[in-house]
XYZ file of C-alpha atoms in Angstrom:
777
model
C 12.372 -40.041 -110.705
C 14.338 -40.520 -107.555
C 13.482 -43.418 -105.385
C 12.050 -42.763 -101.854
C 14.111 -43.907 -98.953
C 12.560 -46.704 -97.009
C 10.422 -45.554 -94.034
C 11.898 -45.933 -90.606
C 9.685 -47.758 -88.161
C 9.362 -46.015 -84.774
C 9.257 -48.535 -81.978
C 6.123 -48.481 -79.865
C 6.468 -46.997 -76.325
C 6.913 -49.629 -73.723
C 5.129 -49.298 -70.377
C 7.339 -48.291 -67.421
C 8.686 -51.121 -65.448
C 7.797 -51.718 -61.834
C 11.297 -50.527 -60.965
C 10.650 -47.089 -62.395
C 7.377 -46.757 -60.508
C 9.124 -47.776 -57.347
C 11.823 -45.135 -57.915
C 9.176 -42.468 -58.489
C 7.317 -43.421 -55.333
C 10.501 -43.561 -53.309
C 11.554 -40.160 -54.642
C 8.171 -38.682 -53.837
C 8.262 -40.219 -50.377
C 11.753 -38.886 -49.785
C 10.677 -35.424 -50.968
C 7.571 -35.431 -48.813
C 9.449 -36.870 -45.871
C 12.270 -34.398 -46.219
C 9.849 -31.517 -46.623
C 7.832 -32.719 -43.640
C 10.973 -33.194 -41.563
C 12.282 -29.759 -42.455
C 8.902 -28.161 -41.853
C 8.449 -30.028 -38.569
C 11.965 -29.133 -37.477
C 11.400 -25.499 -38.384
C 8.041 -25.411 -36.588
C 9.498 -27.204 -33.569
C 12.337 -24.737 -33.200
C 10.019 -21.820 -33.961
C 7.430 -22.711 -31.322
C 10.096 -24.004 -28.976
C 11.834 -20.630 -29.067
C 8.520 -18.880 -28.444
C 7.885 -21.123 -25.454
C 11.430 -20.655 -24.126
C 11.113 -16.876 -24.407
C 7.775 -16.927 -22.631
C 9.067 -19.166 -19.869
C 12.137 -16.972 -19.528
C 10.104 -13.767 -19.225
C 7.414 -15.304 -17.065
C 3.666 -15.476 -17.704
C 3.090 -11.719 -17.281
C 5.950 -9.913 -19.075
C 3.905 -6.804 -19.872
C 2.634 -6.368 -16.353
C 3.872 -3.324 -14.466
C 4.668 -4.211 -10.888
C 4.346 -1.913 -7.882
C 6.694 -2.792 -5.041
C 6.872 -1.767 -1.408
C 10.045 -0.526 0.256
C 12.785 -3.138 0.827
C 12.926 -4.760 4.243
C 16.263 -4.511 6.016
C 17.757 -7.408 7.974
C 20.821 -7.199 10.206
C 22.949 -9.768 11.970
C 21.321 -10.473 15.337
C 17.773 -9.802 14.181
C 15.091 -12.289 15.175
C 14.457 -14.349 12.071
C 13.385 -17.803 10.936
C 13.873 -19.642 7.667
C 10.092 -19.848 7.015
C 9.703 -16.096 7.586
C 12.506 -15.329 5.122
C 10.978 -17.685 2.546
C 7.595 -16.006 3.057
C 9.152 -12.573 2.475
C 10.849 -13.797 -0.692
C 7.649 -15.325 -2.040
C 5.768 -12.114 -1.309
C 8.440 -10.339 -3.334
C 7.779 -12.594 -6.337
C 10.856 -14.783 -5.867
C 10.533 -18.536 -6.377
C 12.681 -21.675 -6.410
C 12.940 -21.560 -10.197
C 16.254 -20.303 -11.538
C 14.380 -18.901 -14.550
C 12.556 -16.343 -12.414
C 13.633 -12.920 -13.686
C 13.019 -11.268 -10.327
C 15.125 -13.765 -8.432
C 15.153 -17.170 -6.838
C 16.112 -18.782 -3.554
C 17.197 -22.113 -2.171
C 16.897 -23.339 1.398
C 20.096 -25.014 2.530
C 19.539 -26.353 6.040
C 19.502 -23.341 8.363
C 20.565 -20.983 5.572
C 18.792 -19.352 2.654
C 20.652 -18.651 -0.561
C 19.085 -15.588 -2.219
C 19.966 -14.768 -5.823
C 18.721 -11.673 -7.603
C 17.564 -11.832 -11.208
C 17.819 -9.203 -13.955
C 14.522 -7.615 -12.869
C 15.398 -7.420 -9.176
C 15.346 -4.185 -7.216
C 18.678 -2.329 -7.524
C 18.950 -2.165 -3.726
C 19.006 -5.956 -3.363
C 22.118 -8.121 -3.677
C 22.654 -11.867 -3.794
C 23.552 -13.261 -0.372
C 23.742 -16.353 1.778
C 21.752 -15.691 4.944
C 22.508 -17.986 7.884
C 20.027 -18.399 10.759
C 20.481 -20.145 14.090
C 18.191 -20.204 17.142
C 15.744 -17.896 15.362
C 18.351 -15.195 14.796
C 20.356 -14.061 11.781
C 23.933 -15.163 12.523
C 25.752 -14.194 9.331
C 25.221 -12.553 5.966
C 27.686 -13.252 3.141
C 27.590 -11.470 -0.200
C 27.715 -13.924 -3.086
C 29.323 -11.336 -5.357
C 32.568 -10.930 -3.412
C 32.225 -13.495 -0.562
C 32.528 -10.773 2.080
C 30.410 -10.419 5.210
C 27.653 -7.877 5.588
C 26.213 -6.479 8.809
C 22.933 -5.509 7.162
C 21.153 -6.100 3.858
C 17.867 -5.300 2.174
C 15.583 -8.213 1.393
C 13.642 -7.966 -1.882
C 10.665 -5.581 -1.662
C 7.209 -7.071 -1.387
C 5.024 -6.958 -4.479
C 1.999 -4.817 -3.608
C 0.075 -5.172 -6.849
C 0.282 -5.398 -10.635
C -1.104 -3.029 -13.226
C -2.536 -5.362 -15.831
C -4.827 -4.466 -18.760
C -6.399 -1.458 -17.000
C -6.885 -3.580 -13.880
C -5.014 -3.858 -10.620
C -4.458 -7.457 -9.623
C -2.040 -8.960 -7.167
C -0.329 -11.708 -9.158
C 2.188 -13.591 -7.100
C 4.014 -16.665 -8.389
C 3.558 -19.735 -6.188
C 4.973 -23.231 -6.527
C 2.821 -26.257 -7.259
C 3.699 -27.690 -3.863
C 2.206 -24.578 -2.233
C -1.251 -25.369 -3.589
C -3.618 -27.465 -1.469
C -4.411 -30.916 -2.842
C -8.115 -30.131 -2.656
C -7.634 -27.317 -5.182
C -5.659 -29.534 -7.558
C -8.296 -32.273 -7.325
C -11.114 -29.766 -7.808
C -9.606 -28.237 -10.950
C -8.625 -31.536 -12.550
C -12.028 -33.083 -11.753
C -13.895 -30.374 -13.609
C -11.356 -29.416 -16.279
C -9.215 -32.474 -17.091
C -9.592 -35.516 -14.839
C -6.967 -37.597 -16.732
C -4.480 -34.719 -16.808
C -1.760 -36.616 -14.952
C -2.152 -39.618 -17.304
C -2.361 -38.301 -20.900
C 0.407 -36.803 -23.066
C -1.266 -33.476 -23.761
C -4.402 -34.773 -25.454
C -7.173 -36.902 -24.013
C -8.394 -39.270 -26.792
C -11.321 -40.541 -24.714
C -12.496 -36.992 -24.050
C -12.121 -36.071 -27.733
C -14.241 -39.085 -28.818
C -16.844 -38.216 -26.203
C -16.925 -34.603 -27.395
C -17.411 -35.704 -31.019
C -20.245 -38.030 -30.000
C -22.014 -35.346 -27.956
C -21.551 -32.715 -30.687
C -23.099 -35.056 -33.314
C -25.897 -36.028 -30.983
C -26.705 -32.431 -30.015
C -26.000 -31.155 -33.571
C -23.939 -28.310 -32.148
C -20.594 -27.678 -30.439
C -21.837 -28.596 -26.998
C -18.842 -30.365 -25.540
C -15.272 -29.132 -25.032
C -12.271 -31.460 -25.167
C -9.356 -29.169 -24.351
C -6.930 -30.438 -21.755
C -5.212 -28.203 -19.217
C -2.063 -28.272 -21.383
C -4.082 -27.039 -24.360
C -5.655 -24.326 -22.237
C -2.210 -23.167 -21.117
C -1.018 -23.080 -24.737
C -4.080 -21.082 -25.755
C -4.019 -18.612 -22.864
C -0.337 -17.742 -22.876
C 0.633 -17.927 -26.556
C -2.406 -17.752 -28.804
C -5.392 -15.596 -29.660
C -8.986 -16.647 -29.081
C -9.720 -16.896 -32.833
C -11.402 -20.168 -33.755
C -9.739 -21.335 -36.998
C -7.601 -24.197 -38.261
C -4.366 -22.194 -38.075
C -4.833 -21.547 -34.374
C -5.831 -25.181 -33.791
C -2.623 -26.318 -35.506
C -0.522 -23.916 -33.428
C -2.276 -25.119 -30.284
C -1.446 -28.732 -31.242
C 2.216 -27.905 -31.809
C 2.640 -25.892 -28.612
C 0.813 -28.514 -26.571
C 3.161 -31.285 -27.720
C 6.248 -29.170 -26.995
C 4.945 -28.099 -23.591
C 4.445 -31.706 -22.579
C 8.061 -32.324 -23.546
C 9.548 -29.285 -21.814
C 7.543 -29.077 -18.609
C 6.489 -31.467 -15.903
C 2.801 -32.048 -15.250
C 3.060 -29.980 -12.078
C 4.528 -27.002 -13.959
C 1.869 -27.205 -16.670
C -0.997 -27.486 -14.164
C 0.291 -24.605 -12.106
C 0.802 -22.411 -15.152
C -2.865 -22.660 -16.047
C -4.337 -22.587 -12.551
C -2.264 -19.508 -11.652
C -4.287 -17.461 -14.112
C -7.356 -17.867 -11.948
C -6.007 -18.053 -8.426
C -3.160 -15.596 -7.990
C -3.970 -12.799 -5.603
C -5.480 -15.179 -3.050
C -3.511 -17.143 -0.485
C -4.630 -20.485 -1.876
C -2.806 -22.414 0.811
C -5.603 -21.683 3.252
C -8.528 -22.605 0.979
C -11.186 -24.927 2.345
C -12.749 -27.681 0.234
C -15.907 -25.647 -0.621
C -13.787 -22.592 -1.484
C -11.468 -24.634 -3.694
C -14.461 -26.146 -5.507
C -16.025 -22.719 -6.006
C -12.830 -21.286 -7.509
C -12.377 -24.328 -9.753
C -15.923 -23.882 -10.969
C -15.301 -20.302 -12.118
C -12.420 -21.105 -14.497
C -14.518 -22.071 -17.517
C -16.881 -19.052 -17.492
C -15.642 -16.624 -14.830
C -18.053 -13.779 -15.579
C -21.088 -16.074 -15.862
C -20.328 -17.897 -12.605
C -18.901 -14.977 -10.609
C -19.761 -15.566 -6.925
C -20.051 -11.816 -6.438
C -22.533 -11.137 -9.231
C -24.192 -14.552 -9.524
C -23.949 -16.367 -6.181
C -26.608 -18.965 -7.081
C -24.878 -19.858 -10.333
C -21.566 -20.074 -8.508
C -23.126 -22.338 -5.894
C -24.566 -24.684 -8.529
C -21.211 -24.833 -10.277
C -19.408 -25.416 -6.970
C -21.714 -28.310 -6.119
C -21.123 -29.808 -9.579
C -17.364 -29.713 -8.980
C -17.868 -31.355 -5.588
C -19.994 -34.068 -7.214
C -17.294 -34.746 -9.822
C -14.667 -34.910 -7.082
C -16.778 -37.492 -5.271
C -17.403 -39.476 -8.470
C -13.656 -39.451 -9.226
C -12.860 -40.726 -5.733
C -11.141 -37.510 -4.612
C -13.435 -36.929 -1.622
C -15.651 -39.117 0.525
C -19.457 -39.064 0.638
C -19.274 -37.454 4.069
C -16.911 -34.681 2.891
C -19.183 -34.119 -0.113
C -22.307 -33.783 2.052
C -20.602 -31.365 4.439
C -19.184 -29.264 1.607
C -22.449 -28.784 -0.317
C -24.156 -27.814 2.949
C -21.587 -25.036 3.529
C -22.963 -21.534 2.828
C -21.369 -19.648 -0.054
C -18.490 -17.372 0.883
C -16.936 -14.951 -1.566
C -13.214 -15.518 -1.946
C -11.683 -12.743 -3.997
C -8.708 -13.350 -6.202
C -8.016 -10.023 -7.861
C -11.056 -8.133 -6.629
C -9.227 -6.223 -3.917
C -6.256 -4.886 -5.774
C -3.827 -5.035 -2.878
C -3.287 -4.773 0.849
C -2.998 -0.980 0.473
C -5.628 0.075 -2.083
C -5.776 3.750 -1.082
C -1.997 3.965 -1.257
C -2.044 2.373 -4.718
C -4.590 4.983 -5.809
C -2.111 7.624 -4.685
C 0.642 5.970 -6.721
C -1.623 5.602 -9.764
C -2.613 9.268 -9.629
C 1.055 10.255 -9.608
C 1.893 7.933 -12.506
C -0.915 9.362 -14.621
C -0.228 13.001 -13.796
C 3.580 13.050 -13.755
C 4.495 10.370 -16.314
C 1.891 10.771 -19.032
C 4.229 9.585 -21.801
C 4.528 6.086 -20.351
C 1.990 3.267 -20.707
C 2.081 1.530 -17.348
C -0.824 -0.815 -18.205
C 0.766 -2.579 -21.162
C 4.502 -2.224 -20.504
C 6.509 -4.062 -17.892
C 7.575 -1.201 -15.642
C 8.710 -1.690 -12.068
C 7.505 1.039 -9.727
C 9.218 1.226 -6.336
C 7.391 2.903 -3.475
C 7.982 3.849 0.158
C 5.280 1.609 1.666
C 6.237 -0.560 4.634
C 3.944 -3.623 4.357
C 4.233 -4.503 8.045
C 3.353 -0.957 9.065
C 0.476 -0.969 6.594
C -0.984 -4.057 8.221
C -0.530 -2.445 11.636
C -2.347 0.647 10.401
C -5.295 -1.317 9.064
C -5.640 -3.295 12.283
C -5.382 -0.147 14.419
C -8.073 1.540 12.329
C -10.349 -1.470 12.640
C -9.951 -1.571 16.426
C -10.236 2.191 16.886
C -13.260 2.721 14.658
C -15.158 0.024 16.499
C -14.713 2.124 19.651
C -15.775 5.265 17.767
C -18.954 3.518 16.622
C -19.706 2.470 20.191
C -19.160 6.006 21.499
C -21.413 7.505 18.829
C -24.053 4.888 19.552
C -24.001 5.771 23.243
C -24.500 9.409 22.272
C -27.274 8.323 19.891
C -25.449 10.100 17.117
C -27.100 9.364 13.777
C -25.748 10.283 10.383
C -26.214 9.436 6.732
C -23.226 7.093 6.820
C -20.695 5.639 9.244
C -17.855 7.700 10.648
C -14.796 7.500 8.429
C -11.074 7.576 9.059
C -7.694 8.373 7.542
C -4.226 7.470 8.830
C -0.915 8.615 7.382
C 2.480 7.491 8.699
C 5.602 9.285 7.447
C 9.328 8.838 7.928
C 10.361 12.215 9.391
C 13.853 12.072 7.897
C 12.768 11.888 4.260
C 8.999 12.496 4.082
C 8.292 9.057 2.630
C 4.861 7.634 3.397
C 5.255 4.300 5.196
C 1.567 3.483 5.725
C -1.695 4.999 4.554
C -5.348 4.207 5.193
C -7.925 6.291 3.361
C -11.145 4.851 4.745
C -12.766 1.972 6.578
C -13.421 -0.150 3.489
C -12.100 0.364 -0.018
C -14.781 -1.953 -1.345
C -17.502 0.259 0.137
C -15.947 3.598 -0.834
C -12.901 4.500 -2.892
C -12.820 8.089 -1.582
C -9.319 8.589 -0.208
C -9.825 10.607 2.995
C -6.057 10.939 3.370
C -6.340 13.423 0.496
C -9.663 14.960 1.535
C -9.571 18.603 2.675
C -10.960 19.186 6.170
C -10.515 21.772 8.917
C -7.525 20.655 11.033
C -8.636 22.406 14.233
C -6.056 22.501 16.993
C -3.465 20.310 15.242
C -2.655 23.591 13.465
C -1.830 25.432 16.712
C 1.817 24.310 16.923
C 2.541 26.446 13.860
C 1.109 29.493 15.646
C 3.378 28.877 18.627
C 6.364 28.105 16.370
C 5.970 31.447 14.577
C 5.940 33.228 17.950
C 9.034 31.402 19.227
C 10.790 31.876 15.893
C 10.440 35.665 16.192
C 11.547 35.530 19.839
C 8.339 37.347 20.741
C 7.469 34.673 23.278
C 9.055 31.879 25.265
C 7.341 28.698 26.477
C 7.002 30.410 29.877
C 5.419 33.630 28.596
C 2.096 34.410 30.281
C -1.138 34.976 28.372
C -4.609 35.650 29.755
C -7.090 32.958 28.851
C -10.420 34.778 29.075
C -13.324 35.704 26.770
C -11.946 38.014 24.106
C -13.119 39.878 21.034
C -10.819 40.118 18.030
C -11.337 42.571 15.223
C -9.999 41.881 11.774
C -10.719 44.903 9.646
C -14.401 45.515 10.258
C -15.143 41.902 11.190
C -15.598 40.761 14.766
C -14.311 37.337 15.779
C -15.227 35.838 19.179
C -13.738 32.369 19.678
C -14.572 30.202 22.650
C -12.748 27.508 24.597
C -13.966 23.949 24.844
C -17.135 23.976 26.963
C -16.430 27.686 27.714
C -13.781 26.844 30.306
C -11.248 29.623 30.874
C -8.073 29.352 32.974
C -6.947 32.949 33.472
C -3.200 33.572 33.327
C -1.375 30.622 31.759
C 2.015 29.988 30.213
C 2.316 29.180 26.546
C 3.268 25.622 27.526
C 0.028 25.205 29.490
C -2.051 26.901 26.800
C -0.796 24.457 24.181
C -1.044 21.437 26.470
C -4.678 22.223 27.303
C -5.392 23.342 23.711
C -6.800 26.724 24.795
C -8.246 28.783 21.952
C -8.066 32.358 23.258
C -4.293 32.290 23.926
C -3.661 30.804 20.476
C -5.451 33.677 18.729
C -3.791 36.268 20.995
C -0.365 34.824 20.198
C -1.131 34.811 16.468
C -2.297 38.431 16.682
C 0.779 39.568 18.623
C 3.148 37.633 16.336
C 1.301 38.744 13.219
C -1.265 36.712 11.336
C 0.879 37.114 8.244
C 3.885 35.578 9.977
C 1.841 32.539 10.981
C 0.368 32.162 7.489
C 3.827 32.423 5.943
C 5.131 29.632 8.174
C 2.111 27.483 7.301
C 2.810 27.963 3.602
C 6.452 27.012 4.087
C 5.393 23.632 5.490
C 2.899 22.850 2.739
C -0.327 24.050 4.393
C -0.841 27.206 2.356
C -3.145 26.305 -0.524
C -6.235 27.907 0.998
C -4.914 29.550 4.140
C -5.529 33.255 4.808
C -3.974 35.486 7.448
C -7.040 35.887 9.699
C -7.732 35.319 13.425
C -9.606 32.075 12.787
C -6.520 30.687 11.041
C -4.933 30.261 14.486
C -7.591 27.663 15.359
C -7.224 25.650 12.161
C -10.210 26.969 10.244
C -8.660 26.580 6.794
C -8.877 23.149 5.219
C -5.970 20.815 4.695
C -5.455 17.067 4.271
C -4.109 14.383 6.611
C -1.151 13.866 4.260
C -0.312 17.570 4.417
C -0.608 17.657 8.217
C 1.654 14.628 8.625
C 4.218 16.150 6.256
C 4.014 19.556 7.965
C 5.010 17.954 11.265
C 8.348 16.922 9.711
C 9.494 20.465 10.483
C 9.332 19.587 14.189
C 10.418 15.948 14.089
C 13.213 16.664 11.595
C 14.762 19.491 13.655
C 13.439 22.396 11.653
C 13.699 20.925 8.161
C 10.464 20.426 6.240
C 10.403 17.473 3.829
C 7.613 17.244 1.264
C 5.611 13.993 1.329
C 6.466 11.341 -1.266
C 5.473 7.787 -2.086
C 7.256 6.825 -5.342
C 10.988 6.267 -4.874
C 11.920 5.104 -8.371
C 10.708 3.706 -11.702
C 12.511 1.335 -14.068
C 11.445 0.041 -17.465
C 11.382 -3.603 -18.543
C 15.050 -3.426 -19.483
C 16.083 -2.164 -16.065
C 16.727 1.379 -17.245
C 15.898 3.979 -14.606
C 13.374 6.459 -15.960
C 12.702 8.301 -12.717
C 14.194 8.612 -9.288
C 12.175 11.099 -7.325
C 14.156 13.201 -4.849
C 12.267 14.643 -1.912
C 12.336 18.434 -1.856
C 13.292 19.713 1.577
C 14.102 23.084 3.109
C 14.988 24.555 6.454
C 12.018 26.437 7.835
C 12.850 26.701 11.548
C 16.101 26.915 13.446
C 16.868 23.618 15.131
C 16.551 25.334 18.524
C 13.023 26.578 17.786
C 11.968 23.152 16.494
C 13.220 21.579 19.713
C 11.269 24.056 21.868
C 8.096 23.142 19.976
C 8.794 19.420 20.368
C 9.398 19.936 24.070
C 6.080 21.798 24.420
C 4.241 19.078 22.503
C 5.821 16.493 24.783
C 3.899 18.304 27.510
C 0.692 17.732 25.520
C 1.148 13.950 25.799
C 2.494 14.154 29.343
C -0.152 16.270 31.065
C -2.404 17.759 28.395
C -5.102 16.655 25.964
C -2.869 13.926 24.523
C -1.971 12.244 27.808
C -4.285 9.349 26.941
C -1.591 7.701 24.834
C 0.251 6.762 28.041
C -2.740 5.048 29.593
C -3.157 3.185 26.304
C 0.279 1.651 26.649
C 2.464 3.785 24.383
C 5.635 4.474 26.367
C 8.181 5.781 23.843
C 9.247 9.452 23.956
C 6.683 11.259 21.846
C 5.249 14.682 21.048
C 1.897 15.512 19.511
C -1.260 17.564 19.372
C -4.952 16.788 19.466
C -7.451 18.595 17.259
C -11.223 18.976 17.309
C -13.187 20.800 14.609
C -16.182 19.140 13.018
C -13.890 16.146 13.179
C -11.336 14.538 15.472
C -7.574 14.723 14.852
C -4.343 13.632 16.416
C -0.888 14.256 14.960
C 2.204 13.098 16.788
C 5.689 11.740 16.339
C 8.740 10.033 17.785
C 12.308 10.320 16.529
C 11.463 7.501 14.080
C 7.938 8.048 12.819
C 5.200 10.660 12.319
C 1.536 9.680 12.291
C -1.567 11.773 11.681
C -5.087 10.414 12.191
C -8.401 11.990 11.162
C -11.893 10.749 12.106
C -15.111 12.313 10.835
C -18.115 12.072 8.542
C -17.918 12.344 4.769
C -20.686 14.960 4.703
C -18.761 17.174 7.169
C -21.389 16.677 9.874
C -20.357 17.313 13.470
C -18.590 14.256 14.883
C -19.235 15.483 18.430
C -16.291 13.428 19.651
C -13.033 15.103 20.608
C -9.783 14.178 18.912
C -8.554 12.706 22.194
C -11.449 10.221 22.126
C -11.650 9.494 18.402
C -8.307 9.876 16.602
C -5.869 9.549 19.511
C -6.744 5.907 20.413
C -6.117 4.866 16.796
C -2.785 6.718 16.825
C -1.749 5.025 20.076
C -2.732 1.542 18.851
C -0.836 1.992 15.595
C 2.293 3.529 17.122
C 2.464 0.795 19.774
C 2.541 -1.818 17.035
C 4.843 0.161 14.755
C 7.513 0.670 17.398
C 7.961 -3.067 17.899
C 9.313 -3.262 14.341
C 13.049 -3.114 13.735
C 13.231 0.255 11.883
C 11.268 2.065 14.591
C 11.875 0.259 17.871
C 14.924 2.361 18.800
C 13.050 5.638 19.151
C 14.982 7.816 21.598
C 14.581 11.018 23.543
C 14.557 14.097 21.334
C 18.134 15.486 21.329
C 18.549 18.963 22.830
C 20.535 21.372 20.603
C 23.362 23.449 21.996
C 21.437 26.695 21.501
C 18.799 25.702 24.083
C 19.206 26.431 27.783
C 17.234 25.223 30.795
C 16.159 27.354 33.763
C 14.081 26.792 36.906
C 11.043 29.055 36.820
C 7.819 29.727 38.636
C 5.120 28.691 36.116
C 2.670 31.122 37.683
C 4.778 34.130 36.701
C 7.134 32.870 34.045
C 10.054 34.280 36.049
C 13.031 32.607 37.699
C 11.965 30.671 40.776
C 13.389 31.479 44.168
C 15.235 28.796 46.060
C 12.292 27.951 48.323
C 9.627 27.898 45.584
C 7.881 24.522 45.814
C 6.191 25.055 42.432
C 9.481 25.488 40.569
C 9.906 23.549 37.366
C 12.400 23.402 34.551
C 11.701 25.314 31.359
C 13.564 25.432 28.051
C 14.585 28.657 26.311
C 16.438 29.847 23.283
C 19.826 31.084 24.421
C 19.402 34.711 25.516
C 15.640 34.625 26.088
C 15.671 33.024 29.542
C 14.603 35.266 32.482
C 17.470 36.964 34.280
C 15.983 37.767 37.689
C 13.530 36.407 40.213
C 11.432 39.556 40.217
C 11.070 42.800 38.338
C 11.931 43.694 34.793
C 10.109 43.105 31.572
C 10.969 40.974 28.633
C 10.262 37.572 27.212
C 9.447 36.131 30.639
C 6.767 38.646 31.595
C 3.059 38.607 30.989
C 1.503 40.075 27.865
C 0.088 43.329 29.172
C -0.074 45.981 26.472
C -3.258 45.008 24.616
C -4.872 48.495 24.494
C -8.355 49.248 25.820
C -11.463 48.027 24.030
C -14.556 46.826 25.926
C -16.060 43.394 25.503
C -19.537 42.129 26.251
C -19.910 40.207 29.529
C -19.353 36.454 29.464
C -22.443 34.665 28.245
C -24.936 33.291 30.757
C -23.591 30.433 32.787
C -20.063 31.859 32.773
C -17.971 31.667 35.883
C -17.008 35.296 36.364
C -17.195 38.885 35.199
C -14.083 39.848 33.223
C -12.141 43.031 32.785
C -12.259 44.821 29.446
C -10.083 43.020 26.927
C -8.213 44.981 24.293
C -8.105 44.461 20.580
C -4.879 45.208 18.807
C -5.061 47.794 16.031
C -5.372 46.515 12.493
C -1.847 45.675 11.275
C -0.544 47.414 8.180
C -0.390 44.155 6.156
C -4.154 43.671 6.573
C -5.102 46.975 4.908
């Protein structure tokens, strides 16, 4: 039997030495440290890039912005450095070079203006020098050449933000009053300027209160944490969001100064209000609304807002920010509502007009959640003039109605539309007395225009060379038949003037001559002209049309008058000039459709006749009210009061009336005209409009001395002789005799009329009625 080999003894395992354990621990520590370092580095760069992108794009990258028209500045214009800075701030520019719209820097008596990638395409980067309150030089920074004139950045009117319209304008920390800073920090984060993003004392206090109350009763977020949460994170309450908030807060404290962090958070609540003028009680009230804005809204819950305001004031006193005396005076101050984004803009009715166009014409674009830039024709200075003129004028209307003991369901309302005659762009628009009280835009409301329509009757007659301004028409009670319908218009207060020239008939706004002229010219001809100037949606070729019986809107009337002010060319009204997306790509540039409707000579004759209206007729009141520029216009009185008039620089139409179409019982010369005069006085002090000149006479117009009583050439010894304008070839050729454009209208047929109603001044001869024209069959 073979012998077994001897068994091999396996040595017992020896415990690891302390050296091995040390190596394991060191390796684990290195692994954890490396992993932590890599993770921290990754997270730092990840959140840092998010923050950089947000800071680069600004706090509201998805906000569509609606801008006014650019403001032009020329060498020699009156200007100051503060006024330029104010314009730039209103345009959204700031002193930060990261501002995508643009930034500026004050350099002594000069302002360096640099446009960003989101700037208006009409604006260039320049160095603007100012001396003795005048612009002395303008140098382009792109090619270092001089400019005589530039466009400053357009003012931001409003933002479209999450289905809301809010005016969000970036301000610097130094622009905010110290009382507002102290109020916000007292109630939100009193050690904000001392901690590094977190407030350990506040966190410990919050934990203590939460344990004591057995619920989450105390908040411990600092302003930096609130900024991180509001601009980068969702409102979900979980550990992931808390971790992200921690990371972003630490990076923000590293990247931004305390002033930049504070402003970034406070801006959310206060933009849209000129915070520089806030009083102590107002600042405390606004600071008190930050935590729970809907619960402490001063509009909905004034008592809650007052309690919260007084708490903020108490904290400010306890923190040594205000004295006991200032505290006592502030809490005794009655509550006043200070709106931040409540009133969407300085031109809310105009913005409604823009919004309607965006929704109807650009349905494929989401303007509420995409960062579009919408450029409009609004002139902010003119808009402010319009609002002030309306406020002054409607106060006088109220007083006049009160004297007449006129009572109605609501106050008299108003609309004002100002248009550039050269391009039809709306420069100012008021659609009512108070947007907060009523959002009905009366500038778009259809009302009977009354006598502001008459110029189109006279223009149709002159266009056909049927009449001249010196043609004679009988102003007397008259019956007009249209088919089987009888129409008997009257003059104001039944005053009749007998034989009058067309110039006098228009100046005095006489009704009978207007209908006679429309009948002789052809109702269809008048209606066709009205349609060509945008007044034809409801108009019909009837006798009453001549007196403005068919409804139109103030915008349409203002635009229709471009045919006179623009030398015969009608330009459709417009208010959006261009739209660009967030990348600067142009998605729309709206051209204004225009067309020649009248010969330039005919347009001039009408302007000349409407100059008579404001010289000696129903519109002469504008001169006594201080408006001295060459102007033409026409009053109108229907149920409402109207005045439409223009200079070589600007057209303005004003309507005054009641929303329920009740009788205003106040002529246009006493209701709408004073508002027009107040607005146009202010408007023509502004640079784009202050050089209004005489209306230029075309070569096809001739002037002759005539006797206004006969419409014929005046003899040498005629003391009543006056100059009259004519289309070449229509002027009278002799002092007496002959028939033609200068003679009276005499072939009206023979149809009896009833005697003038009781109280009339005289018995009248039978007045004819023209036979029914073929186009009316």
